[in-house]
CSV table of C-alpha atoms in Angstrom, one decimal:
chain,number,residue,atom,x,y,z
A,6,UNK,CA,22.4,33.3,-0.2
A,7,UNK,CA,20.1,32.5,2.4
A,8,UNK,CA,19.9,28.5,4.1
A,9,UNK,CA,17.3,26.6,3.9
A,10,UNK,CA,16.0,25.6,7.5
A,11,UNK,CA,16.4,21.9,9.4
A,12,UNK,CA,13.2,19.8,9.1
A,13,UNK,CA,11.5,19.6,12.2
A,14,UNK,CA,9.3,17.1,12.4
A,15,UNK,CA,5.5,19.0,14.3
A,16,UNK,CA,5.4,18.5,17.4
A,17,UNK,CA,1.5,16.9,17.1
A,18,UNK,CA,2.5,14.8,14.9
A,19,UNK,CA,1.0,11.7,16.7
A,20,UNK,CA,-2.0,12.8,18.4
A,21,UNK,CA,-4.4,12.2,16.1
A,22,UNK,CA,-3.5,9.0,14.1
A,23,UNK,CA,-4.6,6.5,14.8
A,24,UNK,CA,-2.7,2.5,14.8
A,25,UNK,CA,-3.4,-1.2,14.5
A,26,UNK,CA,-1.8,-3.7,15.9
A,27,UNK,CA,-0.5,-6.3,12.5
A,28,UNK,CA,-2.0,-9.5,13.5
A,29,UNK,CA,-1.4,-10.9,16.9
A,30,UNK,CA,2.5,-9.0,16.0
A,31,UNK,CA,3.9,-6.0,18.8
A,32,UNK,CA,4.0,-4.1,15.3
A,33,UNK,CA,1.2,-1.2,14.9
A,34,UNK,CA,0.5,0.5,11.9
A,35,UNK,CA,-0.8,3.7,11.4
A,36,UNK,CA,-4.0,3.8,9.8
A,37,UNK,CA,-3.3,4.7,6.3
A,38,UNK,CA,0.1,4.5,5.2
A,39,UNK,CA,1.9,6.6,2.1
A,40,UNK,CA,2.5,4.8,-0.7
A,41,UNK,CA,5.2,5.7,-3.3
A,42,UNK,CA,4.1,4.1,-6.3
A,43,UNK,CA,2.6,6.1,-9.2
A,44,UNK,CA,3.6,9.8,-7.6
A,45,UNK,CA,7.1,9.6,-7.3
A,46,UNK,CA,10.0,8.7,-9.3
A,47,UNK,CA,11.6,10.8,-12.1
A,48,UNK,CA,8.8,11.6,-13.9
A,49,UNK,CA,7.0,13.9,-11.2
A,50,UNK,CA,8.6,17.4,-9.6
A,51,UNK,CA,11.3,16.0,-6.2
A,52,UNK,CA,10.3,19.7,-4.2
A,53,UNK,CA,6.3,18.2,-4.5
A,54,UNK,CA,7.6,14.8,-3.7
A,55,UNK,CA,9.3,15.5,-0.9
A,56,UNK,CA,6.6,18.1,0.9
A,57,UNK,CA,4.0,14.0,0.7
A,58,UNK,CA,6.4,12.7,2.5
A,59,UNK,CA,7.2,15.9,5.6
A,60,UNK,CA,3.4,16.9,5.8
A,61,UNK,CA,2.7,13.0,5.8
A,62,UNK,CA,4.7,12.4,8.0
A,63,UNK,CA,3.7,15.3,10.4
A,64,UNK,CA,0.5,14.1,9.9
A,65,UNK,CA,1.3,10.7,11.6
A,66,UNK,CA,1.9,8.6,9.0
A,67,UNK,CA,4.8,6.8,10.2
A,68,UNK,CA,4.8,3.9,7.2
A,69,UNK,CA,6.0,4.5,3.7
A,70,UNK,CA,5.4,1.7,1.1
A,71,UNK,CA,8.0,1.3,-1.6
A,72,UNK,CA,9.4,-1.8,-4.1
A,73,UNK,CA,12.0,-1.8,-6.3
A,74,UNK,CA,10.1,-0.8,-9.9
A,75,UNK,CA,8.0,1.8,-8.6
A,76,UNK,CA,8.9,4.7,-10.6
A,77,UNK,CA,8.9,5.0,-13.6
A,78,UNK,CA,11.4,4.5,-14.1
A,79,UNK,CA,12.8,0.8,-12.0
A,80,UNK,CA,13.8,2.2,-8.5
A,81,UNK,CA,13.8,5.9,-8.9
A,82,UNK,CA,10.5,6.1,-6.1
A,83,UNK,CA,13.8,4.6,-3.8
A,84,UNK,CA,15.7,6.7,-5.3
A,85,UNK,CA,13.7,9.6,-4.4
A,86,UNK,CA,12.8,8.5,-1.1
A,87,UNK,CA,16.4,8.3,-0.3
A,88,UNK,CA,17.2,11.9,-0.9
A,89,UNK,CA,14.6,12.8,0.8
A,90,UNK,CA,15.4,10.5,3.9
A,91,UNK,CA,19.1,12.1,3.4
A,92,UNK,CA,17.7,15.6,3.9
A,93,UNK,CA,15.6,15.7,6.3
A,94,UNK,CA,14.1,11.8,8.0
A,95,UNK,CA,16.9,11.2,8.8
A,96,UNK,CA,17.1,11.7,12.3
A,97,UNK,CA,14.1,10.1,12.4
A,98,UNK,CA,14.4,7.0,11.5
A,99,UNK,CA,13.3,5.1,14.6
A,100,UNK,CA,9.8,6.2,13.8
A,101,UNK,CA,9.7,5.0,10.5
A,102,UNK,CA,8.0,1.8,9.4
A,103,UNK,CA,10.4,1.6,5.4
A,104,UNK,CA,8.6,-1.2,3.9
A,105,UNK,CA,9.8,-2.8,-0.2
A,106,UNK,CA,9.4,-5.5,-2.2
A,107,UNK,CA,11.3,-8.1,-5.2
A,108,UNK,CA,8.3,-9.7,-7.6
A,109,UNK,CA,7.8,-8.9,-10.9
A,110,UNK,CA,10.2,-8.0,-13.3
A,111,UNK,CA,13.1,-5.4,-12.3
A,112,UNK,CA,15.9,-6.2,-15.0
A,113,UNK,CA,17.1,-8.0,-17.6
A,114,UNK,CA,17.3,-11.3,-17.7
A,115,UNK,CA,16.3,-14.4,-16.1
A,116,UNK,CA,17.8,-13.4,-12.5
A,117,UNK,CA,15.1,-9.8,-12.1
A,118,UNK,CA,11.9,-11.2,-11.9
A,119,UNK,CA,10.0,-13.9,-10.1
A,120,UNK,CA,10.2,-15.1,-6.7
A,121,UNK,CA,14.0,-16.8,-7.0
A,122,UNK,CA,16.9,-16.1,-3.3
A,123,UNK,CA,18.5,-14.8,-6.3
A,124,UNK,CA,16.9,-12.3,-7.2
A,125,UNK,CA,14.7,-11.5,-3.7
A,126,UNK,CA,18.0,-11.0,-2.1
A,127,UNK,CA,19.4,-9.3,-4.9
A,128,UNK,CA,17.3,-6.9,-5.0
A,129,UNK,CA,16.3,-6.3,-1.8
A,130,UNK,CA,20.5,-4.6,-1.7
A,131,UNK,CA,19.7,-2.9,-4.9
A,132,UNK,CA,16.7,-1.6,-2.7
A,133,UNK,CA,19.3,-1.0,0.3
A,134,UNK,CA,21.5,1.3,-2.0
A,135,UNK,CA,18.9,3.2,-3.3
A,136,UNK,CA,17.6,4.4,-0.2
A,137,UNK,CA,20.3,4.8,1.6
A,138,UNK,CA,20.1,2.4,4.2
A,139,UNK,CA,20.8,-0.6,6.6
A,140,UNK,CA,18.3,-1.9,6.9
A,141,UNK,CA,14.1,-1.9,5.7
A,142,UNK,CA,11.7,-2.6,8.7
A,143,UNK,CA,8.8,-4.4,6.3
A,144,UNK,CA,10.3,-6.7,3.2
A,145,UNK,CA,7.6,-8.7,1.0
A,146,UNK,CA,7.4,-11.0,-1.7
A,147,UNK,CA,5.6,-9.2,-4.2
A,148,UNK,CA,4.3,-12.3,-5.5
A,149,UNK,CA,4.1,-15.9,-5.8
A,150,UNK,CA,5.5,-17.9,-8.2
A,151,UNK,CA,4.7,-21.3,-9.2
A,152,UNK,CA,8.1,-21.3,-10.8
A,153,UNK,CA,9.7,-21.1,-8.3
A,154,UNK,CA,9.2,-23.1,-4.9
A,155,UNK,CA,7.5,-21.6,-1.8
A,156,UNK,CA,10.3,-23.3,0.6
A,157,UNK,CA,12.7,-21.1,-1.3
A,158,UNK,CA,10.7,-17.8,-1.6
A,159,UNK,CA,10.0,-18.0,2.4
A,160,UNK,CA,13.7,-18.9,3.0
A,161,UNK,CA,15.2,-16.3,1.0
A,162,UNK,CA,13.2,-13.9,3.8
A,163,UNK,CA,13.7,-15.2,6.1
A,164,UNK,CA,17.2,-14.7,5.7
A,165,UNK,CA,16.7,-10.9,4.8
A,166,UNK,CA,15.7,-10.5,8.6
A,167,UNK,CA,18.5,-13.0,9.9
A,168,UNK,CA,20.6,-11.3,8.0
A,169,UNK,CA,19.8,-7.4,8.9
A,170,UNK,CA,18.6,-6.5,6.3
A,171,UNK,CA,15.5,-6.7,7.5
A,172,UNK,CA,12.9,-6.7,10.7
A,173,UNK,CA,10.0,-8.7,9.9
A,174,UNK,CA,8.2,-10.2,6.0
A,175,UNK,CA,5.6,-10.0,4.2
A,176,UNK,CA,3.3,-12.0,1.7
A,177,UNK,CA,1.5,-10.0,-1.7
A,178,UNK,CA,-0.8,-11.0,-3.5
A,179,UNK,CA,-0.7,-14.7,-2.5
A,180,UNK,CA,-4.1,-17.1,-2.2
A,181,UNK,CA,-5.4,-17.8,0.8
A,182,UNK,CA,-4.3,-21.6,0.5
A,183,UNK,CA,-0.5,-20.1,-0.2
A,184,UNK,CA,-0.7,-17.5,2.9
A,185,UNK,CA,-1.2,-20.4,4.8
A,186,UNK,CA,1.7,-22.4,3.5
A,187,UNK,CA,4.2,-19.2,3.3
A,188,UNK,CA,3.3,-19.1,7.4
A,189,UNK,CA,3.8,-22.9,8.0
A,190,UNK,CA,7.7,-22.4,6.1
A,191,UNK,CA,8.7,-19.0,8.3
A,192,UNK,CA,6.8,-20.6,11.3
A,193,UNK,CA,9.5,-23.2,10.9
A,194,UNK,CA,11.8,-21.6,10.2
A,195,UNK,CA,11.7,-18.5,13.5
A,196,UNK,CA,9.9,-15.8,11.1
A,197,UNK,CA,6.9,-15.0,11.4
A,198,UNK,CA,4.8,-13.9,8.5
A,199,UNK,CA,4.2,-10.2,9.7
A,200,UNK,CA,1.2,-8.9,7.3
A,201,UNK,CA,-0.1,-9.7,3.4
A,202,UNK,CA,-1.2,-7.4,1.6
A,203,UNK,CA,-3.8,-7.5,-1.3
A,204,UNK,CA,-6.1,-4.9,-3.5
A,205,UNK,CA,-9.4,-4.5,-1.5
A,206,UNK,CA,-11.7,-1.0,-2.1
A,207,UNK,CA,-15.1,-1.0,-2.7
A,208,UNK,CA,-14.9,-2.9,-6.4
A,209,UNK,CA,-12.6,-5.1,-5.3
A,210,UNK,CA,-13.8,-6.8,-3.1
A,211,UNK,CA,-12.5,-11.0,-3.4
A,212,UNK,CA,-10.3,-10.7,-0.3
A,213,UNK,CA,-14.3,-11.2,1.0
A,214,UNK,CA,-14.5,-14.5,-1.3
A,215,UNK,CA,-14.1,-17.6,-1.1
A,216,UNK,CA,-12.6,-18.0,-5.0
A,217,UNK,CA,-13.0,-21.4,-6.9
A,218,UNK,CA,-9.6,-23.9,-5.3
A,219,UNK,CA,-9.6,-22.0,-2.4
A,220,UNK,CA,-11.1,-23.5,1.3
A,221,UNK,CA,-11.5,-19.5,2.5
A,222,UNK,CA,-10.8,-15.7,1.6
A,223,UNK,CA,-8.2,-14.5,2.8
A,224,UNK,CA,-9.5,-12.0,5.2
A,225,UNK,CA,-10.5,-15.1,6.3
A,226,UNK,CA,-7.2,-16.6,6.9
A,227,UNK,CA,-5.2,-14.0,8.4
A,228,UNK,CA,-7.8,-13.4,10.7
A,229,UNK,CA,-7.1,-17.7,11.6
A,230,UNK,CA,-3.8,-17.2,11.2
A,231,UNK,CA,-2.7,-13.1,13.2
A,232,UNK,CA,-1.5,-11.9,10.0
A,233,UNK,CA,-2.0,-8.2,10.0
A,234,UNK,CA,-3.4,-7.3,6.4
A,235,UNK,CA,-2.6,-4.0,4.1
A,236,UNK,CA,-4.5,-3.3,1.9
A,237,UNK,CA,-4.0,-1.0,-1.4
A,238,UNK,CA,-5.7,0.2,-4.2
A,239,UNK,CA,-8.7,1.1,-1.7
A,240,UNK,CA,-9.7,3.8,-3.3
A,241,UNK,CA,-9.4,1.9,-7.6
A,242,UNK,CA,-7.3,3.8,-9.2
A,243,UNK,CA,-9.3,7.0,-8.7
A,244,UNK,CA,-12.5,5.3,-9.6
A,245,UNK,CA,-13.6,5.9,-5.8
A,246,UNK,CA,-12.8,9.9,-6.0
A,247,UNK,CA,-14.9,12.9,-7.3
A,248,UNK,CA,-12.1,12.8,-10.1
A,249,UNK,CA,-15.2,10.5,-12.9
A,250,UNK,CA,-17.4,11.8,-11.5
A,251,UNK,CA,-19.0,13.8,-14.3
A,252,UNK,CA,-17.9,10.7,-17.2
A,253,UNK,CA,-15.4,13.3,-18.5
A,254,UNK,CA,-11.9,12.0,-18.6
A,255,UNK,CA,-9.9,14.7,-16.4
A,256,UNK,CA,-6.6,15.4,-18.8
A,257,UNK,CA,-4.0,14.2,-17.2
A,258,UNK,CA,-5.6,11.6,-14.7
A,259,UNK,CA,-4.9,7.7,-14.8
A,260,UNK,CA,-7.8,7.3,-17.1
A,261,UNK,CA,-6.5,9.9,-19.5
A,262,UNK,CA,-3.3,7.6,-19.0
A,263,UNK,CA,-4.5,4.3,-19.7
A,264,UNK,CA,-1.7,2.1,-17.6
A,265,UNK,CA,-3.6,1.3,-15.2
A,266,UNK,CA,-7.0,2.0,-14.8
A,267,UNK,CA,-8.9,2.4,-18.9
A,268,UNK,CA,-11.4,5.0,-19.6
A,269,UNK,CA,-13.7,1.8,-20.1
A,270,UNK,CA,-13.9,1.4,-17.1
A,271,UNK,CA,-16.3,4.7,-16.8
A,272,UNK,CA,-19.1,3.0,-18.0
A,273,UNK,CA,-23.4,4.2,-16.9
A,274,UNK,CA,-22.8,0.8,-14.7
A,275,UNK,CA,-19.2,2.5,-12.2
A,276,UNK,CA,-21.0,5.8,-12.7
A,277,UNK,CA,-24.2,4.8,-11.2
A,278,UNK,CA,-23.2,2.9,-8.4
A,279,UNK,CA,-20.2,5.8,-7.9
A,280,UNK,CA,-22.7,8.5,-7.6
A,281,UNK,CA,-25.3,6.6,-5.4
A,282,UNK,CA,-21.7,6.6,-3.2
A,283,UNK,CA,-21.1,9.8,-3.0
A,284,UNK,CA,-24.4,11.0,-1.9
A,285,UNK,CA,-23.6,8.1,1.1
A,286,UNK,CA,-20.8,10.4,1.5
A,287,UNK,CA,-22.2,13.5,0.9
A,288,UNK,CA,-25.0,12.9,4.1
A,289,UNK,CA,-22.1,11.9,6.0
A,290,UNK,CA,-20.2,14.9,4.9
A,291,UNK,CA,-17.1,13.2,3.4
A,292,UNK,CA,-15.7,12.8,0.2
A,293,UNK,CA,-16.4,9.6,-1.8
A,294,UNK,CA,-12.5,9.4,-0.8
A,295,UNK,CA,-13.2,9.4,2.6
A,296,UNK,CA,-16.0,6.9,2.6
A,297,UNK,CA,-14.2,4.9,-0.1
A,298,UNK,CA,-11.3,5.1,2.9
A,299,UNK,CA,-13.8,4.9,5.9
A,300,UNK,CA,-15.2,1.4,4.5
A,301,UNK,CA,-12.2,-0.9,3.8
A,302,UNK,CA,-11.0,0.7,7.8
A,303,UNK,CA,-14.7,-1.0,9.2
A,304,UNK,CA,-12.9,-4.2,9.1
A,305,UNK,CA,-10.6,-5.2,12.4
A,306,UNK,CA,-7.8,-7.8,10.1
A,307,UNK,CA,-7.3,-4.5,7.9
A,308,UNK,CA,-4.0,-2.8,9.9
A,309,UNK,CA,-3.9,0.0,7.2
A,310,UNK,CA,-5.2,1.0,3.7
A,311,UNK,CA,-2.0,2.5,2.2
A,312,UNK,CA,-2.5,6.4,-0.1
A,313,UNK,CA,-1.3,7.4,-3.4
A,314,UNK,CA,-0.6,11.0,-3.0
A,315,UNK,CA,0.3,13.8,-5.7
A,316,UNK,CA,0.1,16.6,-3.6
A,317,UNK,CA,-0.1,18.3,-0.1
A,318,UNK,CA,-3.6,19.2,-0.6
A,319,UNK,CA,-5.4,15.4,-1.6
A,320,UNK,CA,-3.1,14.0,1.2
A,321,UNK,CA,-4.7,16.0,3.8
A,322,UNK,CA,-8.3,15.0,2.1
A,323,UNK,CA,-7.6,11.6,3.5
A,324,UNK,CA,-6.4,11.7,6.2
A,325,UNK,CA,-9.1,13.5,6.9
A,326,UNK,CA,-11.4,10.6,6.3
A,327,UNK,CA,-10.1,10.1,10.1
A,328,UNK,CA,-12.4,12.7,11.3
A,329,UNK,CA,-15.7,10.4,10.3
A,330,UNK,CA,-17.2,8.7,13.9
A,331,UNK,CA,-17.1,4.8,12.4
A,332,UNK,CA,-19.8,4.4,9.7
A,333,UNK,CA,-23.2,3.2,10.4
A,334,UNK,CA,-25.0,-0.2,10.4
A,335,UNK,CA,-28.5,1.2,8.3
A,336,UNK,CA,-24.9,3.5,6.3
A,337,UNK,CA,-23.1,0.1,6.0
A,338,UNK,CA,-26.4,-2.0,4.9
A,339,UNK,CA,-27.2,1.6,2.1
A,340,UNK,CA,-23.6,1.5,1.1
A,341,UNK,CA,-24.2,-2.9,0.3
A,342,UNK,CA,-26.2,-2.6,-3.4
A,343,UNK,CA,-24.1,0.2,-4.7
A,344,UNK,CA,-20.1,-1.5,-3.6
A,345,UNK,CA,-20.3,-4.3,-6.2
A,346,UNK,CA,-16.6,-6.4,-6.9
A,347,UNK,CA,-16.3,-5.6,-10.4
A,348,UNK,CA,-17.1,-2.7,-10.7
A,349,UNK,CA,-14.4,-1.1,-12.0
A,350,UNK,CA,-13.6,-3.5,-15.2
A,351,UNK,CA,-16.0,-1.7,-17.3
A,352,UNK,CA,-19.2,-3.4,-16.5
């Protein structure tokens, strides 16, 4: 019987990954973070998950993004991460930024959803137990809850820090005005708002717009507040990859599963725009996915982009986006007619 050698992180893990400050904080995050949303849980091979996590750290990805209900089933992504932490990453805990969230449904009844103090702190305790951690680096309110006073939700985040269960706090999917109010409440309590996590991609540009009922865009708000921005779904659930450029739905793809991405999204409008963007990427020597990552990172207010990876090869391809030079003004102008908000909605 042979024993697998202990994991030893790559000596050059910090050689090429750029790091960006989260707003005006002292915390730097890698330009690309690894999200454990779709590809971690009981439905995926554990050894694949383990290989992706190890390779991510070897490439300088120090920020791992989770939530209580990532999986499936709920909680299983945190459990899988906990197994890898125990087996491989425990010696490197102080080199990792681990985040988790609560706000969407997690368990039955009135205390397993929303923004109440009861739910958020109970969920955080459960997350820590699943991952085998004493604390997380960032704890998020995953969404606004109109049925709970914002002061209560922010007070729970403050308690997470003062009790030693989190080092920093964040919010996700909040409007610009709610972001300002959340930051004000937290500042008064003495716990700064570190980061906001919104959806942002070439096909989902709402963070750039001033929405109805708002006086500024989300990017303008976080930039003014000095809050970092960690964006999720920069590849728009795979629509900004070469996976669907043929117009066909590959077996096993997200569009085939149809849970978060519907086949109707593969409209003629989508295909025309995605193929045009792919041509621009090819001229840069990049894949469409690499171009999409370079595009969201063009804005200095974006601290990090969260990528998902179902394999080491996919992870490495995404990280290779950082090797190309920044987008030129001419390239940005060429992209603009095709980077249209709402393209993914089957228009």
